[in-house]
Amino acid sequence: MKPITPLAAYIKQPLLALPISLLLVACGNGSNVAGSDNSGQNPTPTIAPSQPDPAPTSAPVLSYGRLAVAEADQTNVRLLDLDSGNIAADISLQNPASALYRSPQSGYVVAIQRNQDKVEFIDSGLLASQPEAPSLHSFSIEQAKPTHFDLSSTAASLFFDGDQGAGINAGFQVLTDSSIKQAKALASHDFTQAMHGTAQLRGEFALTTFRSDVATTSLPDQVVVMHQHNDHYHEEKTITESCPGLHGSMQGIHWTVFGCEDGVLAIKQVGEEFSAIKIPNIATMVDTRIGTLKGSHKHDKFLGLTRTQQAFLVDPENNLMTEILWRDQPETTFLAYGVDHHQAHFLMLDSKGYLGVYEIEEDFKRVAYIKVLDSVPNLNSGQKFNITSSGSQAHVYISDPVNNNLLTVDLTSEAVIKQLALAFSPAHIAWVGIEKEPAAHQH
């Protein structure tokens, strides 16, 4: 095992007045939103919601987890150990990451490299009986344009857009921590066309996308219900209601929703039956459409976001869409957003330097508004703030690519409790570790 590198090797001098051990003693609080070798000879089991893949709970000591931080425009991903406050590993990918995600049971970092048609996996080092140094898994996936990574309650779908110009079709692969460890996908499906699509896994079913003959762009316009048969899928039915320009999806208890140019396509599952409705765009949605959907697997109302920074509550059970007036000044914009690890809150960093915390089960009511940036820096081309949260404690992490800072926000005290100055510009971030169910919270 490589020795753990002191955190001071990656931070600017001078440091904050706090000692190193206090800079990253984490507690903590997902995206969103992106594969694998199917060469295994034995058929893989059907995904069963009642039998989730076990999380890495074998470590006998309490661990706050590790935070993966990708360096902007570089292949390096540092794993910050949130117990010791040290760098547990400096991993070199094949290419700079276009996105980082946690695996379904949070044992691996999923490192998407979209433009290079590659996905790599970093073992958190917390899967064994004793914590180890993180390492780059030998397993990787090479398939055209890996993009959307969507978590269900037990697994994740990794969608590959394909490349129409090169004649490479789209597809998706189903992953769990167990399948990643075994260097293979649990199941997969290949389409007969390229498209910028998605797949929502609902137990042994997948609601995925298709481009009909009338589609004029790379975006799909139909949803297809597929049924898993061991390591592959069979088409069950095509949803009659169309969804032109489909982009953005999310699932709740019974409903799965997709963003369309003309509204939101909502599909309800009752047993093995699926029915659909279309919720049309409303009058206050001017020259825009919902292209992002957020929510919780434990709630059947969703948040729809537009490129024009509008937000809408989508309620498929009542066939309603209502605008949420989230800002008090029209010039306020959101800089980054996401859903916390346990899907209790939607988190939004705005251009006034505040982190808004919205209770999902209260129809995205804002329950906290926390000042996290004294002044908001101007972002250069390609730069973005990023948000992730811990699965073991009520902490949110925000990366600032301009000031090279990493902020830790405690949702319980509603304050920034740590600020780490890095010696590099941070890009994507993701928490990995042993999940802990949060205590009941009050606001």
Coordinates of C-alpha atoms in Angstrom, one line a residue:
M1 CA 0.0 0.0 0.0
K2 CA 1.3 3.4 -0.9
P3 CA 1.8 5.8 2.1
I4 CA -0.9 8.4 2.6
T5 CA 0.3 11.7 1.3
P6 CA 0.0 14.6 3.7
L7 CA -2.7 17.0 2.6
A8 CA -0.2 19.9 2.8
A9 CA 1.4 18.7 -0.4
Y10 CA -1.8 19.7 -2.3
I11 CA -2.7 23.0 -0.6
K12 CA -1.6 26.5 -0.8
Q13 CA 0.5 28.2 1.8
P14 CA -0.3 29.8 4.1
L15 CA -3.2 27.7 5.3
L16 CA -6.2 28.8 7.3
A17 CA -5.6 29.2 11.0
L18 CA -7.2 25.8 11.6
P19 CA -4.8 22.8 11.9
I20 CA -4.8 20.3 9.1
S21 CA -6.6 17.7 11.2
L22 CA -9.6 20.1 11.5
L23 CA -9.7 21.3 7.8
L24 CA -11.4 18.1 6.6
V25 CA -12.8 16.3 9.6
A26 CA -15.9 15.5 7.6
C27 CA -19.4 14.8 8.2
G28 CA -21.5 14.9 5.2
N29 CA -24.4 14.5 3.0
G30 CA -26.2 13.3 -5.1
S31 CA -26.5 14.1 -9.6
N32 CA -26.3 13.7 -10.7
V33 CA -26.8 12.0 -13.0
A34 CA -23.7 8.4 -16.5
G35 CA -20.8 0.4 -18.0
S36 CA -18.8 -2.8 -18.8
D37 CA -17.7 -6.2 -19.9
N38 CA -20.5 -8.7 -20.5
S39 CA -18.2 -11.6 -21.2
G40 CA -19.2 -13.5 -18.0
Q41 CA -20.3 -17.0 -19.0
N42 CA -22.8 -17.3 -16.2
P43 CA -26.1 -15.4 -16.6
T44 CA -26.5 -12.6 -14.2
P45 CA -29.5 -12.3 -11.9
T46 CA -32.5 -10.0 -12.5
I47 CA -32.4 -6.8 -10.5
A48 CA -34.8 -7.3 -7.6
P49 CA -35.8 -4.1 -5.7
S50 CA -36.4 -6.2 -2.5
Q51 CA -32.8 -7.6 -2.6
P52 CA -30.5 -4.6 -2.9
D53 CA -26.8 -5.1 -3.5
P54 CA -25.1 -4.8 -0.1
A55 CA -23.3 -1.6 0.7
P56 CA -19.7 -1.7 1.8
T57 CA -20.5 -2.0 5.5
S58 CA -17.8 -4.5 6.5
A59 CA -15.4 -2.0 7.8
P60 CA -15.5 -2.2 11.6
V61 CA -14.5 1.4 12.3
L62 CA -16.6 4.5 11.7
S63 CA -15.6 6.2 8.6
Y64 CA -16.8 9.6 7.3
G65 CA -15.8 8.5 3.8
R66 CA -13.6 10.0 1.1
L67 CA -14.1 12.9 -1.3
A68 CA -13.0 12.5 -4.9
V69 CA -11.8 15.8 -6.4
A70 CA -10.9 16.0 -10.1
E71 CA -8.3 18.6 -11.2
A72 CA -9.6 20.8 -14.0
D73 CA -8.3 19.8 -17.4
Q74 CA -6.0 17.2 -15.9
T75 CA -6.1 13.4 -15.4
N76 CA -5.6 13.6 -11.7
V77 CA -8.3 12.7 -9.2
R78 CA -7.4 13.2 -5.5
L79 CA -9.2 11.2 -2.8
L80 CA -9.4 13.2 0.4
D81 CA -9.7 11.0 3.5
L82 CA -12.4 12.7 5.6
D83 CA -11.2 10.9 8.8
S84 CA -7.6 11.9 8.8
G85 CA -7.7 15.0 6.7
N86 CA -5.0 13.6 4.4
I87 CA -4.8 12.8 0.7
A88 CA -5.5 9.0 0.6
A89 CA -4.5 8.7 -3.1
D90 CA -3.7 10.7 -6.2
I91 CA -5.2 8.7 -9.0
S92 CA -4.3 9.3 -12.7
L93 CA -7.0 8.5 -15.2
Q94 CA -6.5 7.9 -18.9
N95 CA -8.1 11.3 -19.7
P96 CA -9.5 14.3 -17.8
A97 CA -12.9 13.4 -16.2
S98 CA -16.0 14.9 -17.8
A99 CA -18.0 13.9 -14.7
L100 CA -17.6 12.0 -11.5
Y101 CA -20.3 10.0 -9.8
R102 CA -20.6 7.6 -6.8
S103 CA -21.5 4.0 -7.6
P104 CA -24.9 2.7 -6.5
Q105 CA -23.6 1.5 -3.1
S106 CA -21.0 4.3 -2.9
G107 CA -17.9 2.0 -2.9
Y108 CA -16.5 3.3 -6.2
V109 CA -16.0 6.6 -8.0
V110 CA -17.3 6.4 -11.6
A111 CA -15.1 8.6 -13.8
I112 CA -16.7 9.5 -17.1
Q113 CA -14.5 10.5 -20.0
R114 CA -17.1 11.3 -22.6
N115 CA -15.1 12.7 -25.5
Q116 CA -12.7 9.7 -25.3
D117 CA -15.4 7.1 -25.1
K118 CA -14.2 5.7 -21.8
V119 CA -15.3 5.1 -18.2
E120 CA -12.9 4.2 -15.4
F121 CA -13.6 3.2 -11.8
I122 CA -11.7 4.1 -8.6
D123 CA -12.0 1.8 -5.6
S124 CA -12.7 3.9 -2.6
G125 CA -10.5 1.6 -0.4
L126 CA -13.4 1.2 2.0
L127 CA -14.8 -2.1 0.7
A128 CA -12.4 -4.3 2.7
S129 CA -12.6 -5.2 6.4
Q130 CA -10.0 -2.5 7.1
P131 CA -9.7 0.8 5.2
E132 CA -7.1 0.7 2.4
A133 CA -5.6 3.3 0.0
P134 CA -7.9 4.0 -2.9
S135 CA -6.8 2.5 -6.2
L136 CA -7.7 2.5 -9.9
H137 CA -9.8 -0.6 -10.8
S138 CA -8.4 -2.6 -13.7
F139 CA -12.0 -2.7 -15.0
S140 CA -12.9 0.0 -17.5
I141 CA -15.5 0.5 -20.3
E142 CA -14.9 1.7 -23.8
Q143 CA -18.1 2.6 -25.6
A144 CA -19.1 5.7 -27.6
K145 CA -20.1 8.8 -25.7
P146 CA -20.9 7.8 -22.1
T147 CA -23.2 10.5 -20.8
H148 CA -26.2 10.0 -18.4
F149 CA -25.6 8.1 -15.2
D150 CA -28.9 7.5 -13.4
L151 CA -29.2 5.8 -10.0
S152 CA -32.1 3.7 -9.0
S153 CA -32.6 2.4 -5.4
T154 CA -30.3 -0.6 -6.1
A155 CA -28.4 -0.1 -9.4
A156 CA -27.4 2.5 -11.9
S157 CA -27.9 2.8 -15.7
L158 CA -24.9 4.2 -17.7
F159 CA -26.2 5.4 -21.1
F160 CA -23.9 5.6 -24.1
D161 CA -25.1 8.0 -26.8
G162 CA -23.2 6.4 -29.6
D163 CA -21.9 8.3 -32.6
Q164 CA -24.2 8.7 -35.6
G165 CA -21.5 10.0 -37.9
A166 CA -19.3 7.0 -37.2
G167 CA -22.2 4.5 -37.4
I168 CA -22.0 3.6 -33.7
N169 CA -25.3 2.9 -32.0
A170 CA -26.4 3.9 -28.5
G171 CA -26.8 1.5 -25.6
F172 CA -26.9 1.3 -21.8
Q173 CA -25.3 -0.9 -19.1
V174 CA -26.6 -1.7 -15.6
L175 CA -24.1 -1.5 -12.8
T176 CA -23.9 -2.3 -9.1
D177 CA -20.9 -2.3 -6.8
S178 CA -20.9 -6.0 -6.9
S179 CA -20.8 -6.1 -10.8
I180 CA -18.0 -3.4 -10.8
K181 CA -16.0 -5.5 -8.4
Q182 CA -16.5 -8.5 -10.8
A183 CA -15.4 -6.3 -13.7
K184 CA -18.7 -6.6 -15.7
A185 CA -22.1 -5.2 -16.1
L186 CA -25.1 -6.8 -14.5
A187 CA -27.1 -6.4 -17.8
S188 CA -27.0 -4.3 -21.0
H189 CA -28.9 -3.3 -24.1
D190 CA -27.8 -2.1 -27.5
F191 CA -30.0 0.0 -29.7
T192 CA -30.2 0.2 -33.5
Q193 CA -29.5 3.9 -33.6
A194 CA -27.5 6.6 -32.0
M195 CA -29.2 9.1 -29.7
H196 CA -28.7 11.3 -26.6
G197 CA -30.9 9.2 -24.4
T198 CA -31.4 7.9 -20.9
A199 CA -32.6 4.8 -19.0
Q200 CA -34.5 4.7 -15.7
L201 CA -34.3 1.3 -14.0
R202 CA -37.4 0.2 -12.1
G203 CA -36.6 -3.3 -10.7
E204 CA -36.7 -5.7 -13.6
F205 CA -37.9 -3.0 -16.0
A206 CA -36.1 -0.2 -17.7
L207 CA -37.9 2.9 -19.1
T208 CA -35.6 4.0 -21.9
T209 CA -35.7 6.1 -25.1
F210 CA -36.0 5.8 -28.8
R211 CA -35.8 8.1 -31.9
S212 CA -38.8 7.6 -34.2
D213 CA -38.7 8.3 -38.0
V214 CA -40.0 11.8 -37.4
A215 CA -37.3 12.9 -34.9
T216 CA -35.2 15.6 -36.4
T217 CA -32.3 15.8 -33.9
S218 CA -30.2 13.5 -31.8
L219 CA -32.7 13.7 -29.0
P220 CA -35.3 10.9 -28.8
D221 CA -39.0 11.4 -28.9
Q222 CA -40.4 8.1 -27.5
V223 CA -40.1 6.0 -24.4
V224 CA -39.9 2.3 -24.5
V225 CA -40.6 -0.2 -21.6
M226 CA -38.0 -3.0 -21.5
H227 CA -38.0 -6.1 -19.4
Q228 CA -34.8 -7.7 -18.1
H229 CA -34.0 -11.3 -19.0
N230 CA -30.8 -12.2 -17.1
D231 CA -28.0 -10.1 -18.7
H232 CA -30.1 -8.4 -21.4
Y233 CA -33.4 -6.7 -22.1
H234 CA -36.4 -7.4 -24.3
E235 CA -38.8 -4.7 -25.5
E236 CA -42.2 -4.9 -23.8
K237 CA -44.1 -1.9 -25.2
T238 CA -43.6 1.6 -26.7
I239 CA -45.5 4.3 -24.8
T240 CA -48.0 5.8 -27.2
E241 CA -47.7 9.4 -26.0
S242 CA -44.7 11.1 -27.8
C243 CA -42.1 13.2 -26.1
P244 CA -40.4 15.4 -28.8
G245 CA -36.9 16.6 -27.9
L246 CA -36.8 14.3 -24.8
H247 CA -34.2 15.4 -22.3
G248 CA -34.1 14.9 -18.5
S249 CA -35.7 12.1 -16.5
M250 CA -36.3 11.1 -12.9
Q251 CA -38.4 8.5 -11.0
G252 CA -40.3 8.4 -7.8
I253 CA -42.4 5.8 -6.0
H254 CA -44.8 5.1 -8.8
W255 CA -44.1 7.7 -11.5
T256 CA -41.2 8.2 -13.9
V257 CA -41.0 11.6 -15.7
F258 CA -39.3 12.8 -18.9
G259 CA -38.8 16.3 -20.1
C260 CA -40.2 17.1 -23.5
E261 CA -40.4 20.2 -25.8
D262 CA -44.1 20.4 -25.2
G263 CA -44.3 19.4 -21.5
V264 CA -43.5 16.5 -19.3
L265 CA -44.3 12.8 -20.1
A266 CA -45.2 11.0 -16.9
I267 CA -45.5 7.2 -16.8
K268 CA -47.1 5.4 -13.9
Q269 CA -46.2 1.8 -12.9
V270 CA -48.7 -0.4 -11.1
G271 CA -47.3 -3.9 -10.8
E272 CA -46.1 -4.8 -14.3
E273 CA -48.4 -2.4 -16.0
F274 CA -47.4 1.1 -17.3
S275 CA -49.7 4.0 -18.3
A276 CA -48.8 7.5 -19.4
I277 CA -50.0 11.1 -19.4
K278 CA -48.6 14.3 -20.9
I279 CA -48.5 17.3 -18.6
P280 CA -48.4 20.3 -21.0
N281 CA -46.2 23.4 -20.6
I282 CA -48.0 26.2 -18.8
A283 CA -48.4 29.8 -19.8
T284 CA -45.6 31.2 -17.6
M285 CA -43.1 29.1 -19.4
V286 CA -42.1 31.5 -22.2
D287 CA -39.9 30.3 -25.1
T288 CA -38.4 27.5 -23.0
R289 CA -39.0 23.9 -21.8
I290 CA -38.1 21.6 -19.0
G291 CA -34.8 19.9 -19.7
T292 CA -33.8 18.7 -16.2
L293 CA -35.8 16.8 -13.6
K294 CA -34.9 16.3 -10.0
G295 CA -36.5 14.6 -7.1
S296 CA -36.5 11.5 -4.8
H297 CA -37.2 7.9 -5.3
K298 CA -39.5 8.2 -2.2
H299 CA -41.7 11.0 -3.5
D300 CA -43.9 11.4 -6.6
K301 CA -43.6 15.1 -7.1
F302 CA -40.6 16.4 -9.1
L303 CA -38.7 19.6 -9.8
G304 CA -38.4 20.7 -13.4
L305 CA -35.7 23.2 -14.5
T306 CA -35.3 25.2 -17.7
R307 CA -32.4 26.9 -19.4
T308 CA -34.0 30.2 -18.6
Q309 CA -33.6 29.5 -14.9
Q310 CA -37.3 28.8 -14.2
A311 CA -38.3 26.1 -11.8
F312 CA -41.6 24.1 -11.8
L313 CA -43.3 21.6 -9.5
V314 CA -44.4 18.7 -11.6
D315 CA -47.2 16.7 -10.0
P316 CA -48.2 13.8 -12.2
E317 CA -50.8 12.2 -9.8
N318 CA -52.8 15.4 -10.2
N319 CA -51.7 16.2 -13.8
L320 CA -50.4 19.6 -12.7
M321 CA -47.4 21.8 -13.3
T322 CA -46.9 24.9 -11.1
E323 CA -44.1 27.5 -11.3
I324 CA -41.9 27.8 -8.2
L325 CA -40.8 31.4 -7.7
W326 CA -37.4 30.6 -6.2
R327 CA -35.7 33.9 -6.6
D328 CA -36.6 37.4 -5.1
Q329 CA -34.6 39.2 -7.8
P330 CA -34.9 38.5 -11.5
E331 CA -31.1 38.8 -12.1
T332 CA -30.4 36.0 -9.6
T333 CA -29.3 32.8 -11.3
F334 CA -28.3 29.3 -10.1
L335 CA -24.6 28.4 -10.4
A336 CA -24.8 24.7 -9.3
Y337 CA -27.4 22.4 -8.1
G338 CA -28.0 18.8 -7.0
V339 CA -29.9 16.4 -4.7
D340 CA -28.3 15.3 -1.4
H341 CA -27.2 11.7 -0.9
H342 CA -30.3 10.5 0.8
Q343 CA -32.6 12.5 -1.5
A344 CA -34.1 14.6 1.3
H345 CA -33.1 18.0 -0.1
F346 CA -32.6 19.7 -3.4
L347 CA -29.5 22.0 -3.1
M348 CA -28.9 25.2 -5.2
L349 CA -26.0 27.5 -5.1
D350 CA -27.1 30.9 -6.5
S351 CA -25.3 33.9 -7.9
K352 CA -25.7 35.8 -4.6
G353 CA -23.4 33.3 -2.9
Y354 CA -26.2 31.5 -1.0
L355 CA -26.9 27.8 -0.8
G356 CA -30.6 27.2 -0.9
V357 CA -31.9 24.0 0.8
Y358 CA -35.3 22.8 -0.4
E359 CA -37.2 20.0 1.3
I360 CA -38.3 17.5 -1.4
E361 CA -41.1 15.9 0.6
E362 CA -42.6 19.4 1.2
D363 CA -42.9 20.1 -2.5
F364 CA -39.4 21.7 -2.7
K365 CA -40.1 24.3 0.0
R366 CA -37.0 26.3 0.9
V367 CA -36.1 25.4 4.5
A368 CA -32.7 27.0 4.7
Y369 CA -30.7 29.8 2.9
I370 CA -27.0 29.7 3.9
K371 CA -24.4 32.3 3.0
V372 CA -21.4 30.3 1.6
L373 CA -19.5 32.8 -0.6
D374 CA -18.7 36.4 0.6
S375 CA -18.3 37.3 -3.1
V376 CA -19.0 35.3 -6.1
P377 CA -16.1 35.2 -8.6
N378 CA -16.5 35.5 -12.3
L379 CA -16.2 32.1 -13.9
N380 CA -13.9 31.7 -16.9
S381 CA -14.9 29.7 -20.0
G382 CA -15.5 26.1 -19.1
Q383 CA -15.4 26.7 -15.3
K384 CA -18.3 25.6 -13.0
F385 CA -19.0 25.3 -9.4
N386 CA -19.8 21.7 -8.3
I387 CA -21.9 20.3 -5.4
T388 CA -21.9 16.9 -3.8
S389 CA -22.9 15.6 -0.3
S390 CA -21.9 13.0 2.2
G391 CA -23.8 9.8 2.7
S392 CA -22.6 9.5 6.3
Q393 CA -23.3 13.0 7.7
A394 CA -25.2 16.2 7.0
H395 CA -22.4 17.9 5.0
V396 CA -22.4 19.5 1.6
Y397 CA -19.2 20.1 -0.4
I398 CA -18.8 22.9 -2.9
S399 CA -15.8 23.3 -5.2
D400 CA -14.8 26.8 -6.3
P401 CA -12.7 26.6 -9.5
V402 CA -11.7 30.3 -9.5
N403 CA -10.4 30.6 -6.0
N404 CA -9.3 26.9 -5.8
N405 CA -11.3 26.4 -2.7
L406 CA -13.3 23.5 -1.3
L407 CA -16.1 24.4 1.1
T408 CA -17.8 22.2 3.6
V409 CA -21.3 23.3 4.6
D410 CA -23.0 21.7 7.7
L411 CA -26.7 21.5 7.1
T412 CA -27.4 21.1 10.8
S413 CA -25.7 24.3 11.9
E414 CA -26.5 25.9 8.5
A415 CA -22.9 27.3 8.2
V416 CA -19.7 26.9 6.4
I417 CA -17.5 25.0 8.8
K418 CA -14.4 24.4 6.7
Q419 CA -12.7 26.0 3.8
L420 CA -9.7 24.3 2.2
A421 CA -7.4 26.2 -0.2
L422 CA -6.1 23.8 -2.9
A423 CA -3.0 24.1 -5.0
F424 CA -5.0 23.2 -8.1
S425 CA -8.3 24.1 -9.7
P426 CA -11.0 21.7 -8.7
A427 CA -13.6 20.5 -11.1
H428 CA -16.0 17.6 -10.5
I429 CA -16.4 16.1 -7.0
A430 CA -18.0 13.0 -5.6
W431 CA -18.4 11.4 -2.1
V432 CA -17.7 7.7 -1.6
G433 CA -17.9 5.7 1.6
I434 CA -20.1 3.8 4.0
E435 CA -23.6 5.1 4.0
K436 CA -25.4 6.0 7.2
E437 CA -29.1 6.7 7.4
P438 CA -29.6 10.3 8.6
A439 CA -31.2 11.1 11.8
A440 CA -34.7 12.7 11.6
H441 CA -34.2 16.4 10.7
Q442 CA -36.2 19.4 11.6
H443 CA -36.4 22.9 10.1

